[in-house]
């Protein structure tokens, strides 16, 4: 969400394809290509094949398991997704981003209490890290607890992807019946779109 897909997608795919051609035995290259094929092209089968190649080349690399977990979650295979992210965390149980992704997957599964517990854990590991507050906001919104969601989303303001954050806060304001504040967030997004990419 930081760059327009029209600027970034082709460059990412070109770099991933080039990396696999330069060194077919490099696991990170296959993971990168698998992520691009999955999340940009929505070619789940080809993406899974590349992700599996990367994992087979280095079973202990947490990034491969994390990327595959995200792909599985997007395809609705939540239990398998959780297992992959847990494999990623075996190498470094305190790693912030994999812990955040585990909480995100719980939220996708509508396991909101587990998502809240996971994001709370991450926020305790790094108090100045914005992603767990985003995750907490989304989990509380999923439970229909929009006041709590807004409080956590407000604490995520240091995130670089401001349009995602303003969109989430605006949604929560609207669902909470706070129309003026929701309209304000729409105004912020419209103004931001003059100089930044807004999805």
PDB file of C-alpha atoms in Angstrom:
ATOM      1  CA  UNK A   1       0.000   0.000   0.000  1.00  0.00           C
ATOM      2  CA  UNK A   2       2.983   2.345  -0.125  1.00  0.00           C
ATOM      3  CA  UNK A   3       3.320   2.451  -3.925  1.00  0.00           C
ATOM      4  CA  UNK A   4       0.713   2.166  -6.676  1.00  0.00           C
ATOM      5  CA  UNK A   5       0.528  -1.422  -7.965  1.00  0.00           C
ATOM      6  CA  UNK A   6       1.032  -0.053 -11.481  1.00  0.00           C
ATOM      7  CA  UNK A   7       4.507   1.137 -10.385  1.00  0.00           C
ATOM      8  CA  UNK A   8       5.568  -1.760  -8.190  1.00  0.00           C
ATOM      9  CA  UNK A   9       4.001  -5.014  -9.415  1.00  0.00           C
ATOM     10  CA  UNK A  10       5.939  -5.456 -12.659  1.00  0.00           C
ATOM     11  CA  UNK A  11       9.213  -4.477 -10.978  1.00  0.00           C
ATOM     12  CA  UNK A  12       8.710  -6.988  -8.168  1.00  0.00           C
ATOM     13  CA  UNK A  13       7.878  -9.812 -10.549  1.00  0.00           C
ATOM     14  CA  UNK A  14      10.815  -8.980 -12.826  1.00  0.00           C
ATOM     15  CA  UNK A  15      13.216  -8.985  -9.855  1.00  0.00           C
ATOM     16  CA  UNK A  16      11.885 -12.307  -8.527  1.00  0.00           C
ATOM     17  CA  UNK A  17      12.057 -14.020 -11.940  1.00  0.00           C
ATOM     18  CA  UNK A  18      15.579 -12.679 -12.455  1.00  0.00           C
ATOM     19  CA  UNK A  19      16.677 -13.910  -9.021  1.00  0.00           C
ATOM     20  CA  UNK A  20      15.453 -17.448  -9.713  1.00  0.00           C
ATOM     21  CA  UNK A  21      17.190 -17.482 -13.099  1.00  0.00           C
ATOM     22  CA  UNK A  22      20.475 -16.188 -11.640  1.00  0.00           C
ATOM     23  CA  UNK A  23      20.500 -18.749  -8.823  1.00  0.00           C
ATOM     24  CA  UNK A  24      17.844 -21.501  -8.970  1.00  0.00           C
ATOM     25  CA  UNK A  25      19.143 -22.989  -5.703  1.00  0.00           C
ATOM     26  CA  UNK A  26      18.540 -19.811  -3.685  1.00  0.00           C
ATOM     27  CA  UNK A  27      15.494 -20.413  -1.451  1.00  0.00           C
ATOM     28  CA  UNK A  28      14.727 -16.696  -1.008  1.00  0.00           C
ATOM     29  CA  UNK A  29      14.371 -16.267  -4.761  1.00  0.00           C
ATOM     30  CA  UNK A  30      11.696 -18.968  -4.966  1.00  0.00           C
ATOM     31  CA  UNK A  31       9.899 -17.542  -1.927  1.00  0.00           C
ATOM     32  CA  UNK A  32       9.885 -14.080  -3.507  1.00  0.00           C
ATOM     33  CA  UNK A  33       8.573 -15.442  -6.806  1.00  0.00           C
ATOM     34  CA  UNK A  34       5.968 -17.549  -5.005  1.00  0.00           C
ATOM     35  CA  UNK A  35       4.749 -14.505  -3.093  1.00  0.00           C
ATOM     36  CA  UNK A  36       4.552 -12.423  -6.276  1.00  0.00           C
ATOM     37  CA  UNK A  37       2.699 -15.138  -8.204  1.00  0.00           C
ATOM     38  CA  UNK A  38       0.284 -15.644  -5.307  1.00  0.00           C
ATOM     39  CA  UNK A  39      -0.441 -12.137  -4.118  1.00  0.00           C
ATOM     40  CA  UNK A  40      -0.040 -10.123  -7.319  1.00  0.00           C
ATOM     41  CA  UNK A  41      -1.068 -12.567 -10.059  1.00  0.00           C
ATOM     42  CA  UNK A  42      -3.436 -14.635  -7.885  1.00  0.00           C
ATOM     43  CA  UNK A  43      -1.918 -17.711  -9.489  1.00  0.00           C
ATOM     44  CA  UNK A  44      -2.245 -19.815  -6.363  1.00  0.00           C
ATOM     45  CA  UNK A  45      -0.971 -23.091  -7.874  1.00  0.00           C
ATOM     46  CA  UNK A  46       2.181 -21.586  -9.408  1.00  0.00           C
ATOM     47  CA  UNK A  47       2.765 -19.521  -6.281  1.00  0.00           C
ATOM     48  CA  UNK A  48       2.428 -22.557  -4.034  1.00  0.00           C
ATOM     49  CA  UNK A  49       4.857 -24.502  -6.227  1.00  0.00           C
ATOM     50  CA  UNK A  50       7.510 -21.783  -5.897  1.00  0.00           C
ATOM     51  CA  UNK A  51       6.934 -21.382  -2.162  1.00  0.00           C
ATOM     52  CA  UNK A  52       7.287 -25.134  -1.681  1.00  0.00           C
ATOM     53  CA  UNK A  53      10.543 -25.092  -3.696  1.00  0.00           C
ATOM     54  CA  UNK A  54      11.898 -22.390  -1.416  1.00  0.00           C
ATOM     55  CA  UNK A  55      10.881 -24.298   1.705  1.00  0.00           C
ATOM     56  CA  UNK A  56      12.416 -27.536   0.388  1.00  0.00           C
ATOM     57  CA  UNK A  57      15.700 -25.736  -0.289  1.00  0.00           C
ATOM     58  CA  UNK A  58      15.816 -24.403   3.293  1.00  0.00           C
ATOM     59  CA  UNK A  59      13.283 -25.925   5.676  1.00  0.00           C
ATOM     60  CA  UNK A  60      14.533 -23.774   8.569  1.00  0.00           C
ATOM     61  CA  UNK A  61      14.072 -20.406   6.794  1.00  0.00           C
ATOM     62  CA  UNK A  62      11.194 -18.671   8.592  1.00  0.00           C
ATOM     63  CA  UNK A  63      10.400 -16.373   5.636  1.00  0.00           C
ATOM     64  CA  UNK A  64       9.370 -19.283   3.412  1.00  0.00           C
ATOM     65  CA  UNK A  65       6.992 -20.655   6.029  1.00  0.00           C
ATOM     66  CA  UNK A  66       5.628 -17.175   6.726  1.00  0.00           C
ATOM     67  CA  UNK A  67       4.976 -16.426   3.037  1.00  0.00           C
ATOM     68  CA  UNK A  68       3.330 -19.810   2.551  1.00  0.00           C
ATOM     69  CA  UNK A  69       1.205 -19.241   5.652  1.00  0.00           C
ATOM     70  CA  UNK A  70      -0.034 -15.928   4.250  1.00  0.00           C
ATOM     71  CA  UNK A  71      -0.833 -17.599   0.919  1.00  0.00           C
ATOM     72  CA  UNK A  72      -2.764 -20.391   2.669  1.00  0.00           C
ATOM     73  CA  UNK A  73      -4.721 -17.861   4.741  1.00  0.00           C
ATOM     74  CA  UNK A  74      -5.690 -15.937   1.608  1.00  0.00           C
ATOM     75  CA  UNK A  75      -6.969 -19.192   0.103  1.00  0.00           C
ATOM     76  CA  UNK A  76      -9.068 -20.005   3.189  1.00  0.00           C
ATOM     77  CA  UNK A  77      -6.876 -22.821   4.549  1.00  0.00           C
ATOM     78  CA  UNK A  78      -6.590 -21.245   7.983  1.00  0.00           C
ATOM     79  CA  UNK A  79      -5.479 -24.269  10.031  1.00  0.00           C
ATOM     80  CA  UNK A  80      -2.652 -25.001   7.600  1.00  0.00           C
ATOM     81  CA  UNK A  81      -1.792 -21.281   7.583  1.00  0.00           C
ATOM     82  CA  UNK A  82      -1.488 -21.221  11.377  1.00  0.00           C
ATOM     83  CA  UNK A  83       0.761 -24.313  11.257  1.00  0.00           C
ATOM     84  CA  UNK A  84       3.083 -22.679   8.698  1.00  0.00           C
ATOM     85  CA  UNK A  85       3.414 -19.469  10.703  1.00  0.00           C
ATOM     86  CA  UNK A  86       4.077 -21.509  13.853  1.00  0.00           C
ATOM     87  CA  UNK A  87       6.901 -23.233  11.936  1.00  0.00           C
ATOM     88  CA  UNK A  88       8.295 -19.792  11.083  1.00  0.00           C
ATOM     89  CA  UNK A  89       8.200 -18.871  14.766  1.00  0.00           C
ATOM     90  CA  UNK A  90      10.137 -21.989  15.816  1.00  0.00           C
ATOM     91  CA  UNK A  91      13.340 -20.311  14.592  1.00  0.00           C
ATOM     92  CA  UNK A  92      12.680 -17.071  16.472  1.00  0.00           C
ATOM     93  CA  UNK A  93       9.678 -17.126  18.837  1.00  0.00           C
ATOM     94  CA  UNK A  94      10.013 -13.390  19.587  1.00  0.00           C
ATOM     95  CA  UNK A  95      10.086 -12.244  15.942  1.00  0.00           C
ATOM     96  CA  UNK A  96       7.610  -9.393  15.647  1.00  0.00           C
ATOM     97  CA  UNK A  97       6.256  -9.696  12.105  1.00  0.00           C
ATOM     98  CA  UNK A  98       5.559 -13.467  12.192  1.00  0.00           C
ATOM     99  CA  UNK A  99       3.808 -12.999  15.541  1.00  0.00           C
ATOM    100  CA  UNK A 100       1.718 -10.215  14.017  1.00  0.00           C
ATOM    101  CA  UNK A 101       0.852 -12.423  11.017  1.00  0.00           C
ATOM    102  CA  UNK A 102      -0.269 -15.213  13.374  1.00  0.00           C
ATOM    103  CA  UNK A 103      -2.648 -12.740  15.022  1.00  0.00           C
ATOM    104  CA  UNK A 104      -3.855 -11.554  11.600  1.00  0.00           C
ATOM    105  CA  UNK A 105      -4.601 -15.149  10.580  1.00  0.00           C
ATOM    106  CA  UNK A 106      -6.575 -15.695  13.785  1.00  0.00           C
ATOM    107  CA  UNK A 107      -8.592 -12.613  12.846  1.00  0.00           C
ATOM    108  CA  UNK A 108      -9.168 -13.900   9.307  1.00  0.00           C
ATOM    109  CA  UNK A 109     -10.453 -17.137  10.908  1.00  0.00           C
ATOM    110  CA  UNK A 110     -12.849 -15.092  13.086  1.00  0.00           C
ATOM    111  CA  UNK A 111     -10.960 -16.367  16.128  1.00  0.00           C
ATOM    112  CA  UNK A 112     -11.017 -12.823  17.466  1.00  0.00           C
ATOM    113  CA  UNK A 113     -10.160 -13.572  21.107  1.00  0.00           C
ATOM    114  CA  UNK A 114      -7.044 -15.475  19.999  1.00  0.00           C
ATOM    115  CA  UNK A 115      -6.195 -12.602  17.644  1.00  0.00           C
ATOM    116  CA  UNK A 116      -6.499 -10.126  20.511  1.00  0.00           C
ATOM    117  CA  UNK A 117      -4.281 -12.268  22.751  1.00  0.00           C
ATOM    118  CA  UNK A 118      -1.670 -12.635  20.001  1.00  0.00           C
ATOM    119  CA  UNK A 119      -1.580  -8.931  19.112  1.00  0.00           C
ATOM    120  CA  UNK A 120      -1.418  -8.031  22.809  1.00  0.00           C
ATOM    121  CA  UNK A 121       1.630 -10.277  23.115  1.00  0.00           C
ATOM    122  CA  UNK A 122       3.311  -8.517  20.172  1.00  0.00           C
ATOM    123  CA  UNK A 123       2.523  -5.081  21.601  1.00  0.00           C
ATOM    124  CA  UNK A 124       4.239  -6.134  24.843  1.00  0.00           C
ATOM    125  CA  UNK A 125       7.301  -7.377  22.944  1.00  0.00           C
ATOM    126  CA  UNK A 126       7.680  -3.970  21.239  1.00  0.00           C
ATOM    127  CA  UNK A 127       5.647  -1.121  22.673  1.00  0.00           C
ATOM    128  CA  UNK A 128       6.464   1.256  19.799  1.00  0.00           C
ATOM    129  CA  UNK A 129       5.533  -1.212  17.017  1.00  0.00           C
ATOM    130  CA  UNK A 130       2.393  -0.078  15.190  1.00  0.00           C
ATOM    131  CA  UNK A 131       1.227  -3.333  13.591  1.00  0.00           C
ATOM    132  CA  UNK A 132      -0.191  -4.998  16.726  1.00  0.00           C
ATOM    133  CA  UNK A 133      -2.375  -1.942  17.325  1.00  0.00           C
ATOM    134  CA  UNK A 134      -3.689  -2.279  13.774  1.00  0.00           C
ATOM    135  CA  UNK A 135      -4.319  -5.972  14.440  1.00  0.00           C
ATOM    136  CA  UNK A 136      -6.050  -5.232  17.744  1.00  0.00           C
ATOM    137  CA  UNK A 137      -8.222  -2.624  16.052  1.00  0.00           C
ATOM    138  CA  UNK A 138      -9.251  -5.069  13.334  1.00  0.00           C
ATOM    139  CA  UNK A 139      -9.929  -7.857  15.851  1.00  0.00           C
ATOM    140  CA  UNK A 140     -12.082  -5.640  18.069  1.00  0.00           C
ATOM    141  CA  UNK A 141     -13.911  -4.397  14.973  1.00  0.00           C
ATOM    142  CA  UNK A 142     -14.559  -8.032  14.054  1.00  0.00           C
ATOM    143  CA  UNK A 143     -16.166  -8.497  17.459  1.00  0.00           C
ATOM    144  CA  UNK A 144     -18.288  -5.380  16.926  1.00  0.00           C
ATOM    145  CA  UNK A 145     -16.463  -3.521  19.725  1.00  0.00           C
ATOM    146  CA  UNK A 146     -15.837  -0.382  17.722  1.00  0.00           C
ATOM    147  CA  UNK A 147     -14.889   1.923  20.616  1.00  0.00           C
ATOM    148  CA  UNK A 148     -12.051  -0.441  21.566  1.00  0.00           C
ATOM    149  CA  UNK A 149     -11.133  -0.806  17.889  1.00  0.00           C
ATOM    150  CA  UNK A 150     -10.866   2.977  17.439  1.00  0.00           C
ATOM    151  CA  UNK A 151      -8.698   3.297  20.562  1.00  0.00           C
ATOM    152  CA  UNK A 152      -6.197   0.743  19.256  1.00  0.00           C
ATOM    153  CA  UNK A 153      -6.200   2.083  15.703  1.00  0.00           C
ATOM    154  CA  UNK A 154      -5.465   5.538  17.086  1.00  0.00           C
ATOM    155  CA  UNK A 155      -2.374   4.036  18.778  1.00  0.00           C
ATOM    156  CA  UNK A 156      -1.115   2.767  15.409  1.00  0.00           C
ATOM    157  CA  UNK A 157      -0.599   6.244  13.942  1.00  0.00           C
ATOM    158  CA  UNK A 158       3.178   5.760  13.520  1.00  0.00           C
ATOM    159  CA  UNK A 159       2.537   3.210  10.752  1.00  0.00           C
ATOM    160  CA  UNK A 160       3.907   4.178   7.337  1.00  0.00           C
ATOM    161  CA  UNK A 161       0.821   2.958   5.467  1.00  0.00           C
ATOM    162  CA  UNK A 162      -1.474   5.756   6.561  1.00  0.00           C
ATOM    163  CA  UNK A 163      -4.196   5.131   3.998  1.00  0.00           C
ATOM    164  CA  UNK A 164      -4.844   1.633   5.362  1.00  0.00           C
ATOM    165  CA  UNK A 165      -5.039   3.013   8.876  1.00  0.00           C
ATOM    166  CA  UNK A 166      -7.380   5.890   7.955  1.00  0.00           C
ATOM    167  CA  UNK A 167      -9.601   3.455   6.067  1.00  0.00           C
ATOM    168  CA  UNK A 168      -9.859   1.148   9.084  1.00  0.00           C
ATOM    169  CA  UNK A 169     -10.549   4.015  11.499  1.00  0.00           C
ATOM    170  CA  UNK A 170     -13.143   5.484   9.133  1.00  0.00           C
ATOM    171  CA  UNK A 171     -14.897   2.113   8.902  1.00  0.00           C
ATOM    172  CA  UNK A 172     -15.015   1.826  12.699  1.00  0.00           C
ATOM    173  CA  UNK A 173     -16.339   5.366  13.103  1.00  0.00           C
ATOM    174  CA  UNK A 174     -19.063   4.619  10.562  1.00  0.00           C
ATOM    175  CA  UNK A 175     -20.028   1.332  12.237  1.00  0.00           C
ATOM    176  CA  UNK A 176     -20.111   3.110  15.607  1.00  0.00           C
ATOM    177  CA  UNK A 177     -22.553   5.682  14.190  1.00  0.00           C
ATOM    178  CA  UNK A 178     -19.987   8.498  14.390  1.00  0.00           C
ATOM    179  CA  UNK A 179     -20.744   9.884  10.928  1.00  0.00           C
ATOM    180  CA  UNK A 180     -18.876  13.194  11.177  1.00  0.00           C
ATOM    181  CA  UNK A 181     -15.659  11.471  12.216  1.00  0.00           C
ATOM    182  CA  UNK A 182     -16.081   8.866   9.477  1.00  0.00           C
ATOM    183  CA  UNK A 183     -16.540  11.666   6.923  1.00  0.00           C
ATOM    184  CA  UNK A 184     -13.399  13.338   8.266  1.00  0.00           C
ATOM    185  CA  UNK A 185     -11.400  10.149   7.597  1.00  0.00           C
ATOM    186  CA  UNK A 186     -12.785  10.026   4.046  1.00  0.00           C
ATOM    187  CA  UNK A 187     -11.656  13.631   3.607  1.00  0.00           C
ATOM    188  CA  UNK A 188      -8.155  12.739   4.828  1.00  0.00           C
ATOM    189  CA  UNK A 189      -7.981   9.870   2.327  1.00  0.00           C
ATOM    190  CA  UNK A 190      -9.185  12.086  -0.534  1.00  0.00           C
ATOM    191  CA  UNK A 191      -6.617  14.762   0.311  1.00  0.00           C
ATOM    192  CA  UNK A 192      -3.884  12.146   0.689  1.00  0.00           C
ATOM    193  CA  UNK A 193      -4.676  10.726  -2.761  1.00  0.00           C
ATOM    194  CA  UNK A 194      -3.423  13.988  -4.320  1.00  0.00           C
ATOM    195  CA  UNK A 195       0.173  13.160  -3.359  1.00  0.00           C
ATOM    196  CA  UNK A 196       0.227   9.501  -2.211  1.00  0.00           C
ATOM    197  CA  UNK A 197      -1.126   6.172  -3.376  1.00  0.00           C
ATOM    198  CA  UNK A 198      -4.472   5.332  -1.770  1.00  0.00           C
ATOM    199  CA  UNK A 199      -5.951   1.911  -2.488  1.00  0.00           C
TER     200      UNK A 199
END
